[in-house]
């Protein structure tokens, strides 16, 4: 008898998961992992049982890294690292690895996550807030003319997509000769990138990469070897680059799953195709919000709205719990906004089926009709 999940894989799922992370996984990838759980590649061993020092796991690791390099056209002078500790660890590891004796770094303050990065960086260096949109509750990203950059900064950090606030950069800030560093945790692999514009990019894995467990760091080679002497060996970018991210036991199962997601992505047209889909799907959702004549409201200025995390409020906030429970009954789950900000947040990562967005907009219209007297 087919296992229940296998019977469903490939068909339209009835539950649509809008979680901000860990987020929705491609059904085809889960089905493949289910098949291979007991017997990976005819080895008679589960992927969970492969020693990380053996050739089998190493081939999984190299394939995942090569696929990622191909997906993003990562130039040869950049190293791809799979690191422990989530993107939050990078908030500290970045200054530890890139200050290299300098005492200052630029940060763009654009929402909840960049603020967290700033707080952590202040433990290691003087932070210059090169721009902040906090004055208008992070309803947009700063424009280039607003940036007050410090030419003596070791690097300039920004968050390409603010997962909690639903605001996204749709252009790459220019930091001149200062290496640009981006936290791309929540929009990584959602569009093509010109990697050469960056000194470093990092993204934890539980959004568009799929499984929670590790953080991708893509770093230009000339920035390696600057780590503060007190940096733990495990978190020294150069040491990890030299060891092929195998300094200690990596999160083998998450890396295996990520490799399957990269393959899934490549088979579906790669990041250019993902960008087209995310443009169309986020536009569909924002249209539904804007067409509700005030029943729903997106606090983010239209030109800066995130294509990955669509955040909106109900005009009558007392209706929000009813909206969320009604949505869940329709199979539209994990729509609750960030705990600090409230409201509703629909995360539209690559693995979200288009039908999920259509089902959500249909539910939103119906809910607004039924409760229109509240506006
Ligand atoms: C933009 C951004 N940066 C950093 C983080 C923190 O990631 P982690 O939980 O992997 O430390 C998140 C988590 O959602 C995020 O969205």
PDB file of N, CA, C and O and ligand atoms in Angstrom, residues 20-21 85-91 112-114 116 159-164 183-187 202-207 213-215 309 345 349, ligand 1:
ATOM      1  N   UNK A  20       7.004  31.503   7.675  1.00  0.00           N
ATOM      2  CA  UNK A  20       8.180  32.304   7.284  1.00  0.00           C
ATOM      3  C   UNK A  20       9.464  31.497   7.421  1.00  0.00           C
ATOM      4  O   UNK A  20      10.494  31.875   6.894  1.00  0.00           O
ATOM      5  N   UNK A  21       9.434  30.398   8.137  1.00  0.00           N
ATOM      6  CA  UNK A  21      10.594  29.528   8.226  1.00  0.00           C
ATOM      7  C   UNK A  21      10.643  28.762   9.531  1.00  0.00           C
ATOM      8  O   UNK A  21      10.324  29.366  10.562  1.00  0.00           O
ATOM      9  N   UNK A  85      25.051  27.176  12.802  1.00  0.00           N
ATOM     10  CA  UNK A  85      24.680  28.300  13.677  1.00  0.00           C
ATOM     11  C   UNK A  85      23.635  29.265  13.163  1.00  0.00           C
ATOM     12  O   UNK A  85      23.325  30.230  13.841  1.00  0.00           O
ATOM     13  N   UNK A  86      23.092  29.027  11.996  1.00  0.00           N
ATOM     14  CA  UNK A  86      22.033  29.917  11.508  1.00  0.00           C
ATOM     15  C   UNK A  86      22.570  31.280  11.111  1.00  0.00           C
ATOM     16  O   UNK A  86      23.738  31.609  11.357  1.00  0.00           O
ATOM     17  N   UNK A  87      21.706  32.069  10.504  1.00  0.00           N
ATOM     18  CA  UNK A  87      22.116  33.412  10.088  1.00  0.00           C
ATOM     19  C   UNK A  87      22.441  34.267  11.305  1.00  0.00           C
ATOM     20  O   UNK A  87      23.286  35.159  11.242  1.00  0.00           O
ATOM     21  N   UNK A  88      21.787  33.975  12.428  1.00  0.00           N
ATOM     22  CA  UNK A  88      22.061  34.761  13.651  1.00  0.00           C
ATOM     23  C   UNK A  88      23.527  34.628  14.063  1.00  0.00           C
ATOM     24  O   UNK A  88      24.119  35.586  14.562  1.00  0.00           O
ATOM     25  N   UNK A  89      24.110  33.455  13.871  1.00  0.00           N
ATOM     26  CA  UNK A  89      25.532  33.291  14.207  1.00  0.00           C
ATOM     27  C   UNK A  89      26.381  34.187  13.307  1.00  0.00           C
ATOM     28  O   UNK A  89      27.410  34.730  13.730  1.00  0.00           O
ATOM     29  N   UNK A  90      25.941  34.362  12.060  1.00  0.00           N
ATOM     30  CA  UNK A  90      26.723  35.207  11.151  1.00  0.00           C
ATOM     31  C   UNK A  90      26.744  36.669  11.607  1.00  0.00           C
ATOM     32  O   UNK A  90      27.653  37.409  11.249  1.00  0.00           O
ATOM     33  N   UNK A  91      25.726  37.078  12.378  1.00  0.00           N
ATOM     34  CA  UNK A  91      25.739  38.460  12.886  1.00  0.00           C
ATOM     35  C   UNK A  91      27.029  38.715  13.680  1.00  0.00           C
ATOM     36  O   UNK A  91      27.540  39.830  13.689  1.00  0.00           O
ATOM     37  N   UNK A 112      13.461  44.557  11.430  1.00  0.00           N
ATOM     38  CA  UNK A 112      13.735  43.715  12.591  1.00  0.00           C
ATOM     39  C   UNK A 112      15.078  42.986  12.477  1.00  0.00           C
ATOM     40  O   UNK A 112      15.891  42.994  13.403  1.00  0.00           O
ATOM     41  N   UNK A 113      15.340  42.345  11.319  1.00  0.00           N
ATOM     42  CA  UNK A 113      16.529  41.499  11.234  1.00  0.00           C
ATOM     43  C   UNK A 113      17.809  42.300  11.095  1.00  0.00           C
ATOM     44  O   UNK A 113      18.845  41.939  11.662  1.00  0.00           O
ATOM     45  N   UNK A 114      17.775  43.423  10.366  1.00  0.00           N
ATOM     46  CA  UNK A 114      19.009  44.219  10.281  1.00  0.00           C
ATOM     47  C   UNK A 114      19.315  44.819  11.647  1.00  0.00           C
ATOM     48  O   UNK A 114      20.479  44.973  12.018  1.00  0.00           O
ATOM     49  N   UNK A 116      18.769  43.360  14.473  1.00  0.00           N
ATOM     50  CA  UNK A 116      19.429  42.283  15.239  1.00  0.00           C
ATOM     51  C   UNK A 116      20.906  42.186  14.839  1.00  0.00           C
ATOM     52  O   UNK A 116      21.783  41.966  15.680  1.00  0.00           O
ATOM     53  N   UNK A 159      20.338  43.999   4.682  1.00  0.00           N
ATOM     54  CA  UNK A 159      19.437  42.842   4.677  1.00  0.00           C
ATOM     55  C   UNK A 159      18.565  42.984   3.436  1.00  0.00           C
ATOM     56  O   UNK A 159      17.781  43.933   3.341  1.00  0.00           O
ATOM     57  N   UNK A 160      18.737  42.070   2.496  1.00  0.00           N
ATOM     58  CA  UNK A 160      18.073  42.277   1.191  1.00  0.00           C
ATOM     59  C   UNK A 160      16.561  42.152   1.293  1.00  0.00           C
ATOM     60  O   UNK A 160      15.826  42.777   0.537  1.00  0.00           O
ATOM     61  N   UNK A 161      16.085  41.343   2.256  1.00  0.00           N
ATOM     62  CA  UNK A 161      14.645  41.190   2.436  1.00  0.00           C
ATOM     63  C   UNK A 161      14.370  41.079   3.935  1.00  0.00           C
ATOM     64  O   UNK A 161      14.887  40.180   4.590  1.00  0.00           O
ATOM     65  N   UNK A 162      13.581  42.011   4.424  1.00  0.00           N
ATOM     66  CA  UNK A 162      13.247  42.000   5.856  1.00  0.00           C
ATOM     67  C   UNK A 162      12.034  41.101   6.049  1.00  0.00           C
ATOM     68  O   UNK A 162      10.889  41.498   5.813  1.00  0.00           O
ATOM     69  N   UNK A 163      12.312  39.899   6.525  1.00  0.00           N
ATOM     70  CA  UNK A 163      11.306  38.846   6.643  1.00  0.00           C
ATOM     71  C   UNK A 163      10.123  39.248   7.530  1.00  0.00           C
ATOM     72  O   UNK A 163       8.985  38.882   7.253  1.00  0.00           O
ATOM     73  N   UNK A 164      10.411  39.978   8.615  1.00  0.00           N
ATOM     74  CA  UNK A 164       9.345  40.329   9.556  1.00  0.00           C
ATOM     75  C   UNK A 164       8.528  41.518   9.065  1.00  0.00           C
ATOM     76  O   UNK A 164       7.320  41.580   9.264  1.00  0.00           O
ATOM     77  N   UNK A 183      22.736  39.956   4.077  1.00  0.00           N
ATOM     78  CA  UNK A 183      21.969  38.870   4.687  1.00  0.00           C
ATOM     79  C   UNK A 183      20.805  38.602   3.730  1.00  0.00           C
ATOM     80  O   UNK A 183      19.876  39.402   3.624  1.00  0.00           O
ATOM     81  N   UNK A 184      20.889  37.498   3.013  1.00  0.00           N
ATOM     82  CA  UNK A 184      19.847  37.156   2.032  1.00  0.00           C
ATOM     83  C   UNK A 184      18.994  35.982   2.513  1.00  0.00           C
ATOM     84  O   UNK A 184      18.428  35.257   1.695  1.00  0.00           O
ATOM     85  N   UNK A 185      18.926  35.824   3.824  1.00  0.00           N
ATOM     86  CA  UNK A 185      18.254  34.637   4.350  1.00  0.00           C
ATOM     87  C   UNK A 185      16.893  34.380   3.712  1.00  0.00           C
ATOM     88  O   UNK A 185      16.581  33.251   3.350  1.00  0.00           O
ATOM     89  N   UNK A 186      16.087  35.428   3.565  1.00  0.00           N
ATOM     90  CA  UNK A 186      14.710  35.139   3.133  1.00  0.00           C
ATOM     91  C   UNK A 186      14.425  35.427   1.660  1.00  0.00           C
ATOM     92  O   UNK A 186      13.281  35.246   1.233  1.00  0.00           O
ATOM     93  N   UNK A 187      15.422  35.872   0.881  1.00  0.00           N
ATOM     94  CA  UNK A 187      15.132  35.944  -0.570  1.00  0.00           C
ATOM     95  C   UNK A 187      16.223  35.281  -1.422  1.00  0.00           C
ATOM     96  O   UNK A 187      16.243  35.419  -2.644  1.00  0.00           O
ATOM     97  N   UNK A 202      25.247  35.837   2.889  1.00  0.00           N
ATOM     98  CA  UNK A 202      24.922  34.673   3.724  1.00  0.00           C
ATOM     99  C   UNK A 202      23.407  34.484   3.783  1.00  0.00           C
ATOM    100  O   UNK A 202      22.641  35.422   3.593  1.00  0.00           O
ATOM    101  N   UNK A 203      23.014  33.243   4.020  1.00  0.00           N
ATOM    102  CA  UNK A 203      21.587  32.917   4.082  1.00  0.00           C
ATOM    103  C   UNK A 203      21.433  31.626   4.862  1.00  0.00           C
ATOM    104  O   UNK A 203      22.081  30.628   4.533  1.00  0.00           O
ATOM    105  N   UNK A 204      20.587  31.646   5.881  1.00  0.00           N
ATOM    106  CA  UNK A 204      20.341  30.358   6.544  1.00  0.00           C
ATOM    107  C   UNK A 204      19.342  29.564   5.712  1.00  0.00           C
ATOM    108  O   UNK A 204      18.659  30.082   4.848  1.00  0.00           O
ATOM    109  N   UNK A 205      19.292  28.261   5.996  1.00  0.00           N
ATOM    110  CA  UNK A 205      18.765  27.352   4.979  1.00  0.00           C
ATOM    111  C   UNK A 205      17.254  27.119   5.016  1.00  0.00           C
ATOM    112  O   UNK A 205      16.695  26.542   4.094  1.00  0.00           O
ATOM    113  N   UNK A 206      16.572  27.625   6.067  1.00  0.00           N
ATOM    114  CA  UNK A 206      15.186  27.167   6.267  1.00  0.00           C
ATOM    115  C   UNK A 206      14.120  27.923   5.486  1.00  0.00           C
ATOM    116  O   UNK A 206      12.950  27.836   5.817  1.00  0.00           O
ATOM    117  N   UNK A 207      14.514  28.675   4.435  1.00  0.00           N
ATOM    118  CA  UNK A 207      13.510  29.382   3.623  1.00  0.00           C
ATOM    119  C   UNK A 207      13.511  28.746   2.225  1.00  0.00           C
ATOM    120  O   UNK A 207      12.936  27.698   2.033  1.00  0.00           O
ATOM    121  N   UNK A 213      18.956  24.090   9.381  1.00  0.00           N
ATOM    122  CA  UNK A 213      20.138  23.399   9.888  1.00  0.00           C
ATOM    123  C   UNK A 213      21.473  24.043   9.589  1.00  0.00           C
ATOM    124  O   UNK A 213      22.416  23.874  10.340  1.00  0.00           O
ATOM    125  N   UNK A 214      21.584  24.771   8.480  1.00  0.00           N
ATOM    126  CA  UNK A 214      22.908  25.334   8.201  1.00  0.00           C
ATOM    127  C   UNK A 214      22.759  26.693   7.514  1.00  0.00           C
ATOM    128  O   UNK A 214      21.653  27.127   7.201  1.00  0.00           O
ATOM    129  N   UNK A 215      23.890  27.336   7.319  1.00  0.00           N
ATOM    130  CA  UNK A 215      23.899  28.652   6.685  1.00  0.00           C
ATOM    131  C   UNK A 215      24.881  28.634   5.521  1.00  0.00           C
ATOM    132  O   UNK A 215      26.013  28.176   5.674  1.00  0.00           O
ATOM    133  N   UNK A 309       7.751  37.807   1.515  1.00  0.00           N
ATOM    134  CA  UNK A 309       6.966  37.833   2.756  1.00  0.00           C
ATOM    135  C   UNK A 309       5.975  38.981   2.647  1.00  0.00           C
ATOM    136  O   UNK A 309       6.333  40.149   2.828  1.00  0.00           O
ATOM    137  N   UNK A 345       1.031  37.498   7.703  1.00  0.00           N
ATOM    138  CA  UNK A 345       2.209  37.420   6.817  1.00  0.00           C
ATOM    139  C   UNK A 345       2.109  36.146   6.003  1.00  0.00           C
ATOM    140  O   UNK A 345       2.015  35.053   6.558  1.00  0.00           O
ATOM    141  N   UNK A 349       7.652  31.429  -0.564  1.00  0.00           N
ATOM    142  CA  UNK A 349       8.939  30.872  -0.988  1.00  0.00           C
ATOM    143  C   UNK A 349       8.758  30.034  -2.253  1.00  0.00           C
ATOM    144  O   UNK A 349       7.635  29.706  -2.655  1.00  0.00           O
TER     145      UNK A 349
HETATM  146  C1  LIG B   1      16.572  38.047   7.226  1.00  0.00           C
HETATM  147  C2  LIG B   1      16.871  37.107   8.354  1.00  0.00           C
HETATM  148  N1  LIG B   1      18.088  37.143   8.922  1.00  0.00           N
HETATM  149  C3  LIG B   1      18.408  36.314   9.918  1.00  0.00           C
HETATM  150  C4  LIG B   1      17.512  35.382  10.400  1.00  0.00           C
HETATM  151  C5  LIG B   1      17.912  34.460  11.529  1.00  0.00           C
HETATM  152  O1  LIG B   1      18.077  33.186  11.024  1.00  0.00           O
HETATM  153  P1  LIG B   1      18.419  31.950  11.977  1.00  0.00           P
HETATM  154  O2  LIG B   1      17.173  31.623  12.725  1.00  0.00           O
HETATM  155  O3  LIG B   1      18.830  30.892  11.008  1.00  0.00           O
HETATM  156  O4  LIG B   1      19.522  32.350  12.877  1.00  0.00           O
HETATM  157  C6  LIG B   1      16.234  35.303   9.838  1.00  0.00           C
HETATM  158  C7  LIG B   1      15.255  34.328  10.324  1.00  0.00           C
HETATM  159  O5  LIG B   1      14.113  34.311   9.951  1.00  0.00           O
HETATM  160  C8  LIG B   1      15.907  36.188   8.781  1.00  0.00           C
HETATM  161  O6  LIG B   1      14.704  36.149   8.207  1.00  0.00           O
END
